XYZ file of C-alpha atoms in Angstrom:
705
model
C 28.122 -27.323 53.539
C 28.770 -24.555 50.946
C 31.581 -22.138 51.683
C 31.063 -18.426 52.299
C 32.629 -17.637 48.915
C 30.219 -19.973 47.105
C 27.180 -18.370 48.736
C 28.421 -14.871 47.901
C 28.948 -15.945 44.311
C 25.378 -17.258 44.118
C 24.076 -14.006 45.564
C 26.045 -12.085 42.961
C 24.371 -14.131 40.250
C 20.964 -13.073 41.532
C 22.000 -9.421 41.556
C 23.231 -9.739 38.000
C 19.875 -11.006 36.736
C 18.462 -7.494 36.549
C 15.098 -6.244 37.803
C 12.927 -8.724 39.697
C 9.255 -9.072 38.810
C 6.332 -9.533 41.183
C 4.592 -12.941 41.230
C 2.496 -13.758 38.141
C -0.808 -13.310 39.973
C 0.266 -9.822 41.069
C 1.199 -8.921 37.494
C -2.305 -9.804 36.384
C -3.879 -7.923 39.301
C -1.943 -4.761 38.494
C -2.929 -4.847 34.823
C -6.595 -5.414 35.619
C -6.483 -2.668 38.250
C -5.311 -0.317 35.493
C -8.309 -1.392 33.381
C -6.157 -2.730 30.542
C -6.254 -5.962 28.553
C -3.364 -8.263 27.751
C -3.612 -7.028 24.173
C -3.095 -3.439 25.377
C 0.148 -4.439 27.086
C 1.232 -6.523 24.105
C 0.660 -3.609 21.739
C 2.640 -1.212 23.943
C 5.592 -3.623 24.255
C 5.371 -4.744 20.606
C 4.761 -8.404 21.335
C 1.877 -10.890 21.164
C -1.028 -11.218 23.579
C -0.100 -14.860 24.127
C 3.320 -13.725 25.308
C 1.812 -11.404 27.914
C -0.507 -14.209 28.988
C 2.544 -16.399 29.516
C 4.105 -13.750 31.761
C 0.939 -13.513 33.848
C 0.554 -17.257 34.262
C 4.219 -17.825 35.063
C 4.862 -20.081 32.071
C 7.427 -17.681 30.632
C 9.522 -14.723 31.787
C 10.149 -11.552 29.747
C 13.624 -11.054 28.361
C 15.536 -7.882 27.502
C 14.737 -5.400 26.132
C 11.113 -5.964 27.176
C 12.068 -7.036 30.695
C 13.032 -3.530 31.833
C 10.023 -1.946 30.119
C 7.634 -4.460 31.668
C 9.185 -3.886 35.108
C 8.783 -0.121 34.645
C 5.127 -0.638 33.768
C 4.479 -2.847 36.810
C 6.256 -0.434 39.155
C 4.099 2.429 37.918
C 0.926 0.447 38.446
C 2.067 -0.732 41.879
C 2.324 2.887 43.028
C -1.187 3.681 41.776
C -2.867 0.447 42.823
C -1.321 -0.972 46.015
C -2.648 -4.375 47.136
C -5.730 -4.818 49.345
C -7.303 -1.557 48.236
C -10.171 -0.771 45.940
C -11.209 2.342 44.098
C -13.745 4.560 45.888
C -17.190 4.188 44.477
C -20.264 6.361 44.660
C -22.788 5.594 47.354
C -26.133 4.322 46.171
C -29.197 4.696 48.327
C -31.524 2.757 46.063
C -31.278 0.081 43.426
C -33.595 -0.577 40.503
C -33.924 -3.950 38.813
C -34.979 -4.398 35.182
C -35.443 -7.353 32.902
C -32.570 -8.496 30.721
C -34.509 -10.735 28.346
C -37.948 -10.549 26.869
C -38.416 -14.293 26.612
C -38.932 -16.634 29.566
C -37.086 -18.145 31.217
C -34.833 -15.145 31.684
C -33.063 -13.308 34.432
C -33.183 -9.632 35.245
C -29.929 -7.752 35.655
C -29.549 -4.811 37.929
C -29.317 -1.285 36.637
C -25.728 -0.721 35.406
C -23.606 0.823 38.094
C -26.296 0.592 40.757
C -24.107 -1.233 43.245
C -20.779 0.322 42.376
C -20.662 1.617 45.900
C -19.997 -1.849 47.245
C -16.226 -2.212 47.693
C -14.579 -5.546 47.019
C -13.559 -5.833 50.672
C -17.077 -5.454 52.060
C -18.153 -8.255 54.377
C -21.419 -9.986 55.122
C -23.225 -9.199 58.394
C -21.936 -11.127 61.389
C -23.680 -14.354 62.272
C -26.267 -14.348 65.037
C -25.370 -15.770 68.412
C -26.971 -19.070 67.443
C -26.362 -19.556 63.712
C -28.994 -21.541 61.873
C -26.544 -22.926 59.311
C -24.506 -25.979 60.222
C -22.473 -28.513 58.298
C -23.816 -32.011 57.965
C -21.829 -34.713 59.755
C -19.037 -35.987 57.569
C -19.154 -33.005 55.192
C -15.726 -31.563 54.606
C -15.232 -27.900 53.949
C -13.401 -27.338 50.647
C -9.823 -26.203 51.079
C -9.771 -22.424 50.542
C -7.625 -21.085 47.751
C -5.160 -18.257 48.210
C -7.648 -15.842 46.680
C -10.743 -17.181 48.537
C -13.232 -14.508 49.558
C -14.487 -15.069 53.129
C -17.829 -13.500 52.208
C -18.505 -16.380 49.823
C -16.772 -19.230 51.607
C -19.532 -21.726 50.746
C -19.383 -21.069 47.018
C -21.589 -19.327 44.450
C -24.743 -21.412 44.829
C -26.710 -24.023 46.723
C -29.181 -26.661 45.579
C -31.983 -26.960 48.133
C -33.680 -30.316 48.601
C -36.255 -31.553 51.103
C -35.432 -34.905 52.643
C -37.136 -36.606 55.612
C -38.650 -33.372 56.820
C -35.360 -31.458 56.550
C -34.219 -28.799 54.094
C -30.646 -29.459 52.985
C -28.415 -27.161 50.937
C -25.957 -28.898 48.617
C -23.037 -26.598 47.767
C -19.951 -26.955 45.568
C -17.137 -29.192 46.726
C -19.488 -31.723 48.342
C -20.447 -29.378 51.175
C -23.920 -29.941 52.682
C -25.571 -27.365 54.970
C -28.681 -27.454 57.081
C -31.257 -24.976 55.812
C -33.816 -24.584 58.623
C -36.293 -22.420 56.700
C -39.969 -23.062 56.091
C -41.039 -20.028 54.069
C -39.715 -18.208 51.035
C -38.943 -14.933 52.860
C -36.939 -16.888 55.437
C -35.052 -18.669 52.655
C -34.126 -15.339 51.062
C -32.865 -14.020 54.416
C -30.872 -17.215 54.969
C -29.258 -16.984 51.533
C -28.116 -13.412 52.208
C -26.866 -13.885 55.767
C -26.150 -17.378 57.050
C -25.393 -19.190 53.806
C -22.304 -17.178 52.798
C -23.041 -17.700 49.119
C -22.002 -15.608 46.123
C -18.983 -14.928 43.953
C -16.602 -11.978 43.592
C -16.896 -9.650 40.634
C -15.065 -10.454 37.394
C -14.023 -6.837 36.870
C -13.083 -4.219 39.445
C -15.802 -1.930 38.054
C -18.461 -4.641 38.103
C -20.574 -6.173 40.833
C -20.333 -9.344 42.883
C -22.522 -12.224 41.780
C -25.683 -12.656 43.830
C -26.315 -15.979 45.605
C -28.049 -18.563 43.435
C -30.572 -20.859 45.104
C -31.691 -23.863 43.042
C -34.875 -25.616 44.168
C -35.562 -29.282 43.480
C -39.088 -30.638 43.042
C -39.260 -31.656 46.699
C -37.982 -28.302 47.968
C -40.354 -26.346 45.737
C -43.296 -28.377 47.052
C -42.137 -27.925 50.636
C -42.062 -24.142 50.158
C -45.567 -24.064 48.713
C -44.815 -23.769 45.001
C -46.963 -25.637 42.455
C -45.415 -28.513 40.532
C -46.343 -26.879 37.205
C -46.892 -23.238 36.274
C -50.467 -22.687 35.158
C -49.491 -19.629 33.124
C -47.752 -21.424 30.258
C -47.507 -18.295 28.126
C -46.038 -15.875 30.653
C -44.314 -18.585 32.728
C -44.861 -16.799 36.000
C -46.631 -17.383 39.278
C -49.945 -15.585 39.729
C -49.675 -12.351 41.708
C -52.266 -13.573 44.192
C -50.338 -16.775 44.984
C -49.529 -17.162 48.677
C -45.744 -17.243 48.086
C -45.874 -13.935 46.207
C -47.990 -12.465 49.009
C -45.504 -13.722 51.630
C -42.658 -11.963 49.830
C -44.605 -8.721 49.473
C -45.531 -8.769 53.165
C -41.838 -9.162 54.058
C -40.987 -6.123 51.844
C -39.251 -8.201 49.158
C -39.683 -7.230 45.512
C -39.790 -9.120 42.218
C -38.514 -7.851 38.889
C -40.878 -7.193 35.991
C -40.283 -10.773 34.890
C -42.261 -11.880 37.955
C -41.878 -15.170 39.797
C -40.916 -17.605 37.059
C -38.343 -20.364 36.423
C -35.593 -17.788 37.030
C -36.831 -15.426 39.731
C -34.842 -12.504 41.121
C -35.937 -11.364 44.592
C -34.509 -8.154 46.042
C -34.813 -5.110 48.214
C -33.442 -1.689 47.243
C -29.763 -1.363 48.133
C -28.982 0.300 51.436
C -25.709 2.161 51.769
C -24.409 0.492 48.633
C -25.066 -3.028 49.975
C -26.955 -5.312 47.609
C -29.845 -7.424 48.871
C -30.676 -9.779 46.020
C -31.038 -13.538 45.523
C -31.454 -15.407 42.233
C -33.670 -18.508 42.212
C -33.784 -21.360 39.692
C -36.884 -23.566 39.967
C -36.018 -26.970 38.466
C -39.574 -28.379 38.187
C -40.493 -25.329 36.095
C -37.795 -26.017 33.501
C -35.143 -23.531 34.608
C -32.442 -25.719 33.039
C -33.272 -26.084 29.344
C -32.441 -29.601 28.159
C -31.042 -28.177 24.902
C -28.289 -26.495 26.904
C -27.994 -28.531 30.113
C -29.055 -31.995 29.000
C -30.590 -33.983 31.856
C -28.888 -32.003 34.620
C -32.195 -31.314 36.376
C -32.717 -35.081 36.739
C -29.447 -35.616 38.623
C -29.211 -35.924 42.427
C -28.943 -32.537 44.212
C -25.226 -32.903 44.952
C -24.474 -33.563 41.281
C -26.644 -30.639 40.159
C -24.594 -28.451 42.507
C -21.369 -29.843 41.023
C -22.447 -29.146 37.429
C -23.739 -25.632 38.089
C -20.805 -24.901 40.397
C -18.297 -25.807 37.697
C -20.087 -23.545 35.228
C -20.241 -20.749 37.807
C -16.517 -21.024 38.517
C -15.423 -21.195 34.904
C -17.998 -18.890 33.288
C -20.250 -17.061 35.768
C -23.022 -17.825 38.219
C -26.077 -18.762 36.114
C -28.731 -16.068 36.132
C -31.095 -17.258 33.436
C -30.899 -19.204 30.198
C -27.443 -19.781 28.732
C -28.230 -17.058 26.184
C -28.849 -14.623 29.035
C -25.627 -15.796 30.693
C -23.682 -15.156 27.488
C -24.940 -11.590 27.400
C -24.468 -11.046 31.142
C -20.881 -12.292 30.876
C -20.100 -9.519 28.400
C -21.276 -6.881 30.878
C -19.612 -8.612 33.831
C -16.222 -8.530 32.090
C -16.668 -5.053 30.596
C -19.085 -3.180 32.885
C -20.823 -0.224 31.247
C -20.020 2.130 34.137
C -17.234 2.864 36.572
C -16.660 5.213 39.491
C -15.423 8.682 38.477
C -14.850 11.792 40.553
C -17.153 14.723 39.889
C -14.808 17.742 39.518
C -17.561 20.096 40.659
C -18.426 18.358 43.929
C -15.411 16.115 44.514
C -17.732 13.157 45.131
C -17.633 9.809 43.371
C -20.350 9.243 40.789
C -21.137 6.622 38.146
C -19.679 7.361 34.721
C -19.215 5.516 31.409
C -16.485 2.895 31.284
C -14.198 3.402 28.233
C -14.112 0.436 25.848
C -17.499 -0.874 26.987
C -20.966 -0.704 25.517
C -22.111 2.051 27.830
C -25.588 3.026 26.646
C -28.222 1.962 24.117
C -27.389 3.140 20.600
C -29.714 3.153 17.593
C -28.586 0.848 14.784
C -28.017 2.057 11.243
C -31.160 1.520 9.099
C -29.717 -1.434 7.124
C -28.645 -3.136 10.390
C -32.029 -2.928 12.140
C -34.555 -5.800 11.963
C -37.832 -5.167 10.178
C -39.795 -4.524 13.409
C -37.489 -1.708 14.553
C -39.010 1.806 14.685
C -36.300 3.101 12.331
C -37.229 0.584 9.622
C -40.964 0.940 10.218
C -40.625 4.656 9.511
C -38.913 3.982 6.162
C -40.914 1.112 4.642
C -44.474 -0.283 4.757
C -45.021 -3.179 7.135
C -44.941 -5.986 4.566
C -42.152 -4.541 2.444
C -39.387 -7.054 1.743
C -36.074 -5.238 1.861
C -33.569 -5.936 -0.912
C -29.809 -6.486 -0.384
C -29.152 -2.785 -0.974
C -31.572 -1.972 1.869
C -30.659 -4.476 4.582
C -27.484 -6.242 5.669
C -27.597 -10.041 5.565
C -24.627 -11.310 7.560
C -25.532 -14.864 8.526
C -23.712 -18.182 8.779
C -23.513 -20.482 5.753
C -26.409 -22.669 4.642
C -25.105 -23.933 1.275
C -24.813 -27.099 -0.748
C -24.198 -27.872 -4.406
C -24.894 -30.685 -6.870
C -22.218 -33.331 -7.315
C -20.087 -33.117 -10.443
C -19.822 -35.990 -12.924
C -16.200 -36.463 -11.902
C -17.129 -36.770 -8.213
C -19.728 -39.393 -9.040
C -17.143 -41.565 -10.851
C -14.230 -41.285 -8.403
C -15.366 -44.160 -6.222
C -16.096 -42.122 -3.113
C -17.704 -44.222 -0.394
C -18.396 -41.696 2.355
C -19.296 -38.110 3.177
C -17.459 -36.774 6.235
C -18.409 -33.686 8.215
C -15.867 -31.417 9.928
C -17.101 -29.017 12.597
C -15.140 -25.956 13.728
C -14.699 -25.872 17.505
C -16.241 -22.795 19.131
C -16.291 -21.064 15.731
C -18.267 -18.059 16.923
C -16.126 -17.592 20.016
C -12.963 -17.870 17.918
C -14.258 -15.157 15.586
C -14.849 -12.870 18.584
C -11.149 -12.934 19.453
C -9.542 -9.582 18.505
C -12.689 -8.528 16.643
C -13.112 -4.751 16.628
C -16.700 -3.521 16.935
C -18.249 -0.106 17.330
C -18.924 1.032 20.894
C -20.639 4.281 19.911
C -23.168 5.619 17.406
C -22.832 5.199 13.637
C -21.876 8.028 11.291
C -23.361 8.084 7.793
C -20.858 8.752 4.990
C -21.410 9.161 1.224
C -18.861 7.682 -1.247
C -16.354 6.776 1.491
C -12.913 5.260 1.032
C -13.021 1.806 2.586
C -11.073 1.567 5.841
C -10.699 -1.938 7.281
C -9.983 -0.417 10.706
C -13.424 1.189 10.922
C -16.188 -1.221 11.977
C -19.529 -0.588 10.382
C -21.725 -1.355 7.379
C -20.827 -0.605 3.741
C -22.955 -0.465 0.610
C -20.736 -1.905 -2.119
C -21.002 -4.020 -5.269
C -19.045 -7.291 -4.932
C -20.762 -9.104 -7.808
C -17.692 -8.765 -10.046
C -15.527 -11.004 -7.837
C -15.028 -14.422 -9.421
C -15.123 -17.553 -7.231
C -14.851 -21.251 -8.067
C -18.384 -22.688 -8.570
C -17.386 -25.623 -6.360
C -16.967 -23.181 -3.462
C -19.618 -20.968 -1.876
C -19.347 -17.237 -2.354
C -17.853 -15.671 0.796
C -20.289 -12.763 0.561
C -23.720 -14.390 0.998
C -25.082 -16.914 3.521
C -26.536 -19.084 0.746
C -23.183 -19.076 -1.023
C -24.631 -17.589 -4.207
C -22.831 -14.835 -6.081
C -24.082 -11.290 -5.308
C -26.151 -9.740 -8.092
C -25.445 -6.086 -7.346
C -24.794 -3.561 -4.596
C -25.476 -4.877 -1.092
C -24.737 -4.010 2.532
C -21.819 -5.814 4.187
C -19.980 -5.588 7.486
C -16.378 -4.417 7.621
C -15.282 -8.041 8.203
C -16.743 -9.146 4.866
C -15.545 -6.167 2.809
C -12.041 -6.529 4.270
C -11.972 -10.110 2.994
C -12.958 -8.923 -0.489
C -9.953 -6.580 -0.390
C -7.810 -9.509 0.761
C -8.920 -11.394 -2.358
C -7.589 -8.535 -4.486
C -10.888 -6.917 -5.434
C -11.261 -3.231 -6.177
C -13.697 -1.736 -3.678
C -15.647 1.506 -4.013
C -18.502 1.814 -1.489
C -21.293 4.214 -2.377
C -22.191 4.862 1.264
C -21.451 3.562 4.733
C -22.357 3.744 8.404
C -19.063 3.713 10.295
C -18.245 3.843 13.989
C -15.343 6.014 15.049
C -15.665 4.811 18.658
C -14.588 1.197 18.612
C -12.540 -1.465 20.359
C -11.928 -5.188 20.839
C -14.950 -5.507 23.122
C -15.182 -9.314 23.022
C -11.565 -10.140 23.914
C -12.166 -10.848 27.607
C -15.402 -12.679 26.802
C -13.616 -14.922 24.338
C -10.721 -15.607 26.711
C -12.947 -16.650 29.599
C -15.137 -18.907 27.460
C -12.110 -20.388 25.711
C -10.478 -21.216 29.037
C -13.739 -22.704 30.341
C -14.106 -24.813 27.199
C -10.503 -26.037 27.240
C -10.612 -26.893 30.956
C -13.837 -28.848 30.507
C -12.506 -30.713 27.477
C -9.371 -31.601 29.464
C -11.609 -33.030 32.212
C -13.199 -35.173 29.501
C -9.821 -36.468 28.345
C -9.330 -34.226 25.307
C -6.264 -32.017 25.586
C -4.275 -29.697 23.368
C -1.207 -31.144 21.666
C -2.662 -34.589 20.975
C -1.811 -36.340 17.742
C -4.602 -36.376 15.181
C -5.351 -40.054 15.748
C -5.344 -39.702 19.543
C -7.581 -36.635 19.286
C -10.154 -38.488 17.179
C -10.113 -41.420 19.622
C -10.535 -39.105 22.622
C -13.400 -37.254 20.937
C -15.138 -40.554 20.144
C -15.364 -41.401 23.847
C -15.388 -38.018 25.613
C -19.186 -37.929 26.050
C -19.025 -41.161 28.041
C -16.394 -39.993 30.529
C -18.430 -37.788 32.883
C -22.088 -36.840 32.270
C -21.727 -33.791 34.525
C -18.807 -32.371 32.588
C -20.621 -33.124 29.313
C -23.484 -30.976 30.586
C -21.051 -28.177 31.455
C -19.537 -28.411 27.969
C -22.969 -28.173 26.346
C -23.826 -25.145 28.483
C -20.575 -23.382 27.546
C -21.248 -23.874 23.840
C -24.823 -22.654 24.238
C -23.556 -19.618 26.137
C -21.459 -18.602 23.137
C -24.128 -18.956 20.469
C -26.996 -17.777 22.633
C -25.093 -14.697 23.780
C -24.350 -13.742 20.182
C -28.000 -14.240 19.238
C -29.044 -11.918 22.075
C -27.071 -9.093 20.455
C -29.972 -8.770 18.013
C -32.869 -10.070 20.071
C -36.147 -9.457 18.291
C -39.540 -8.753 19.914
C -41.174 -11.652 21.710
C -44.826 -12.322 22.378
C -48.076 -11.454 20.653
C -48.484 -8.162 22.524
C -45.748 -6.404 20.554
C -46.964 -3.957 17.921
C -45.012 -3.557 14.709
C -42.801 -0.458 14.733
C -42.842 -0.013 18.517
C -39.752 -0.459 20.732
C -39.358 -3.684 22.695
C -37.494 -4.249 26.011
C -34.251 -5.520 24.481
C -33.645 -2.148 22.788
C -33.012 -0.556 26.182
C -29.883 -2.666 26.705
C -26.463 -1.267 25.911
C -25.558 -4.752 24.656
C -28.309 -4.769 22.013
C -26.057 -4.339 18.997
C -27.031 -5.920 15.653
C -23.908 -4.266 14.224
C -21.676 -6.305 16.564
C -23.488 -9.504 15.637
C -23.105 -8.773 11.913
C -19.368 -8.100 12.292
C -18.873 -11.320 14.222
C -20.864 -13.603 11.917
C -19.262 -12.007 8.868
C -15.893 -12.914 10.347
C -17.048 -16.496 11.036
C -18.031 -16.916 7.391
C -14.888 -15.348 5.912
C -12.630 -17.295 8.300
C -14.269 -20.446 7.053
C -13.986 -19.461 3.393
C -10.281 -18.738 3.826
C -9.711 -22.326 4.981
C -11.983 -23.745 2.285
C -9.881 -21.943 -0.321
C -6.634 -23.314 1.111
C -7.953 -26.852 0.683
C -9.383 -26.053 -2.745
C -5.862 -25.247 -3.920
C -5.004 -28.830 -2.929
C -7.955 -30.182 -4.951
C -10.479 -30.659 -2.120
C -13.884 -29.009 -2.432
C -16.805 -29.170 0.021
C -20.206 -30.355 -1.092
C -22.201 -28.752 1.738
C -21.808 -26.295 4.611
C -24.137 -25.470 7.471
C -22.969 -22.844 9.928
C -19.575 -24.120 11.125
C -19.824 -27.652 9.649
C -18.380 -28.526 6.212
C -18.967 -31.841 4.400
C -16.327 -33.422 2.155
C -16.259 -36.565 0.012
C -13.953 -39.338 1.201
C -12.763 -42.833 0.335
C -13.073 -43.798 3.999
C -15.135 -42.964 7.113
C -12.443 -41.004 8.968
C -11.280 -37.415 8.441
C -7.752 -38.838 8.152
C -8.865 -40.638 4.984
C -9.074 -37.386 3.020
C -7.498 -34.501 4.963
C -4.457 -33.127 3.072
C -0.993 -33.057 4.639
C 2.429 -31.809 3.653
C 5.252 -34.168 2.693
C 6.430 -34.281 6.306
C 2.981 -35.296 7.559
C 1.857 -31.933 8.933
C -1.584 -30.419 8.247
C -1.773 -28.291 5.117
C -0.991 -24.662 6.080
C -4.002 -22.336 6.089
C -6.579 -25.115 6.046
C -8.598 -27.007 8.633
C -6.649 -28.733 11.401
C -7.820 -31.428 13.776
C -7.534 -30.397 17.408
C -9.395 -29.214 20.480
C -8.582 -25.502 20.428
C -11.206 -22.978 19.246
C -10.906 -22.551 15.472
C -9.614 -26.094 14.935
C -11.969 -28.858 13.784
C -13.378 -32.137 15.022
C -15.147 -35.027 13.330
C -18.846 -34.118 13.142
C -20.162 -37.290 11.525
C -19.985 -39.686 8.587
C -22.629 -40.950 6.152
C -22.315 -43.187 3.100
C -21.999 -41.689 -0.371
C -25.361 -42.966 -1.618
C -27.124 -41.206 1.287
C -25.369 -37.985 0.348
C -26.312 -38.248 -3.325
C -29.948 -38.991 -2.471
C -30.128 -36.099 0.000
C -28.741 -33.605 -2.516
C -30.236 -34.794 -5.802
C -33.598 -36.223 -4.774
C -34.541 -34.479 -1.523
C -32.815 -31.149 -2.175
C -31.814 -30.952 1.500
C -28.528 -29.660 2.857
C -26.701 -32.851 3.923
C -24.637 -30.945 6.493
C -27.809 -30.614 8.541
C -28.025 -34.365 9.026
C -24.418 -35.541 8.691
C -24.354 -36.245 12.434
C -27.607 -38.127 12.356
C -29.736 -35.287 13.712
C -30.211 -31.564 13.122
C -27.039 -29.532 13.451
C -27.227 -26.401 15.643
C -27.999 -23.105 14.001
C -26.192 -19.803 14.439
C -27.587 -19.326 17.897
C -30.359 -16.797 17.435
């Protein structure tokens, strides 16, 4: 037994350690309650965002002098935002639902701020005396986490299947519930009351995720839905169908998208309480095979596992992965928040600083040809020149082989693909969150996002490398419009820059930071489940990547969906009109979204291209030059089939600084594919086709739009 003196001495050591910090989870809660990002805290304390992340995950502890400052910050927040409370929000008597995407299948988000009256501690209605939901024999309830929300104890979604005359609901964690419903209106009521489905909001100013009900072929047939939609153009159920009539009779409403593969069924909110259920109809192609693989062919329990993992790591699916990518932006940075009206003292919905709060017209060079702004400036069939339209796209470039390359005895062409290149470019990217201001003869400011008309044709680049300023890699021929990301890289190369005009945005911020972080974490967690982890040696990483798609088909589907969410979400930032009914020069539905921002897309893709060129240049200094690039894949000549046969290293065996590095993290590269040298030469010289498109054996993905 320790003596009294020893115990007192140990207690004195604790007192001498200085201020104590709350648990890591509480540190994160306090920061999010204050509406700040990790980067905000890092900037204030003059440290890195990764350091703050370490404090909030418990991996590291702050040291003096930042320890006292961090404690002071947490104490101040703790006084303003005590635990188990939520900010008052304005009451909403009604709720309007609008479409989020113009192309089916797509989901329809609610009007921004329409349910801000619902506090995070609100509970579902009490069960009836004889609940209709029961657990199947042998089904174990998942162990609740410390932060489990009792309103959503059965998870974010359920896959409904009909089996031997019964309707069964397969939930996450292997849970199976009885679903004693025979009609669609009854199923909607069950999902909102007995099922206890849904997910808590991702931001205190956002809204909780609605329950997702996924219907298998058997369940859809049991509920009276056709096996195939007759309307193949509109992808919606006819308004006179009996299911639609049943819903209308029960006072349920459909969004403008109608009853399609992703149907949203709702009633106007009452007292701030949402009444909305999202449906995914598998036999109608709700899960696109390009994003989800063969998920819709799996047994119901496995479908629930795949979608449940995605819902937990990303968000509850509410449409195509492109729609989910866009919805995730708004879920993490809601456009509105509750503010107190000084005149009345009541809580009302107001703009949320740092978010895309309302639709903003693009600058003329940023708008697509169909936009009303462009239609008013040029005739319909006018082809805009580089000094009239910005052209920030990913690379599609290849070059002829040199005589030296043809005589060096190369045997293979090896492709390297950048992991999550577009997500990585979104990290710390500053975009405009307000309208553009037109300026004549401005002084270039790399801190101002926007579009600049400048001549970069005088900048010399090695002919064996693509130009960093054009998607085709050709040298500019005169003045052209570029995003801030691209012009800043020209300055980095030492060029003298004198823009003749610009559209700049004085309201700006790192809007994508939270979006990137969540998708990065989802990607890394899924790759770890597939046996690919950070910190592996290069050889072990290549081996793990060679077999990761055979480890778990469900996790492979989740990985594919995460990647599609990134590229599809970015493409949605400049969604163009869909369908034959659109008339040139007239607005289309996407323009009414605050997240329709071709400027943001141009900034991001410009950064993808310049990030890539920076690494290409680092390898060029070591004597390695690419022969082809498509989007985030670069093809190099090699004397062997593996990336390790040609990748440059320092004398101590480390990857060459500034260049491509093998690894799983976003921004690092993986082996995309290998072809023999003769195939490469034939593809370039005879077929005049970009070999990067087929280096893997099939078409590589495009930029996501």
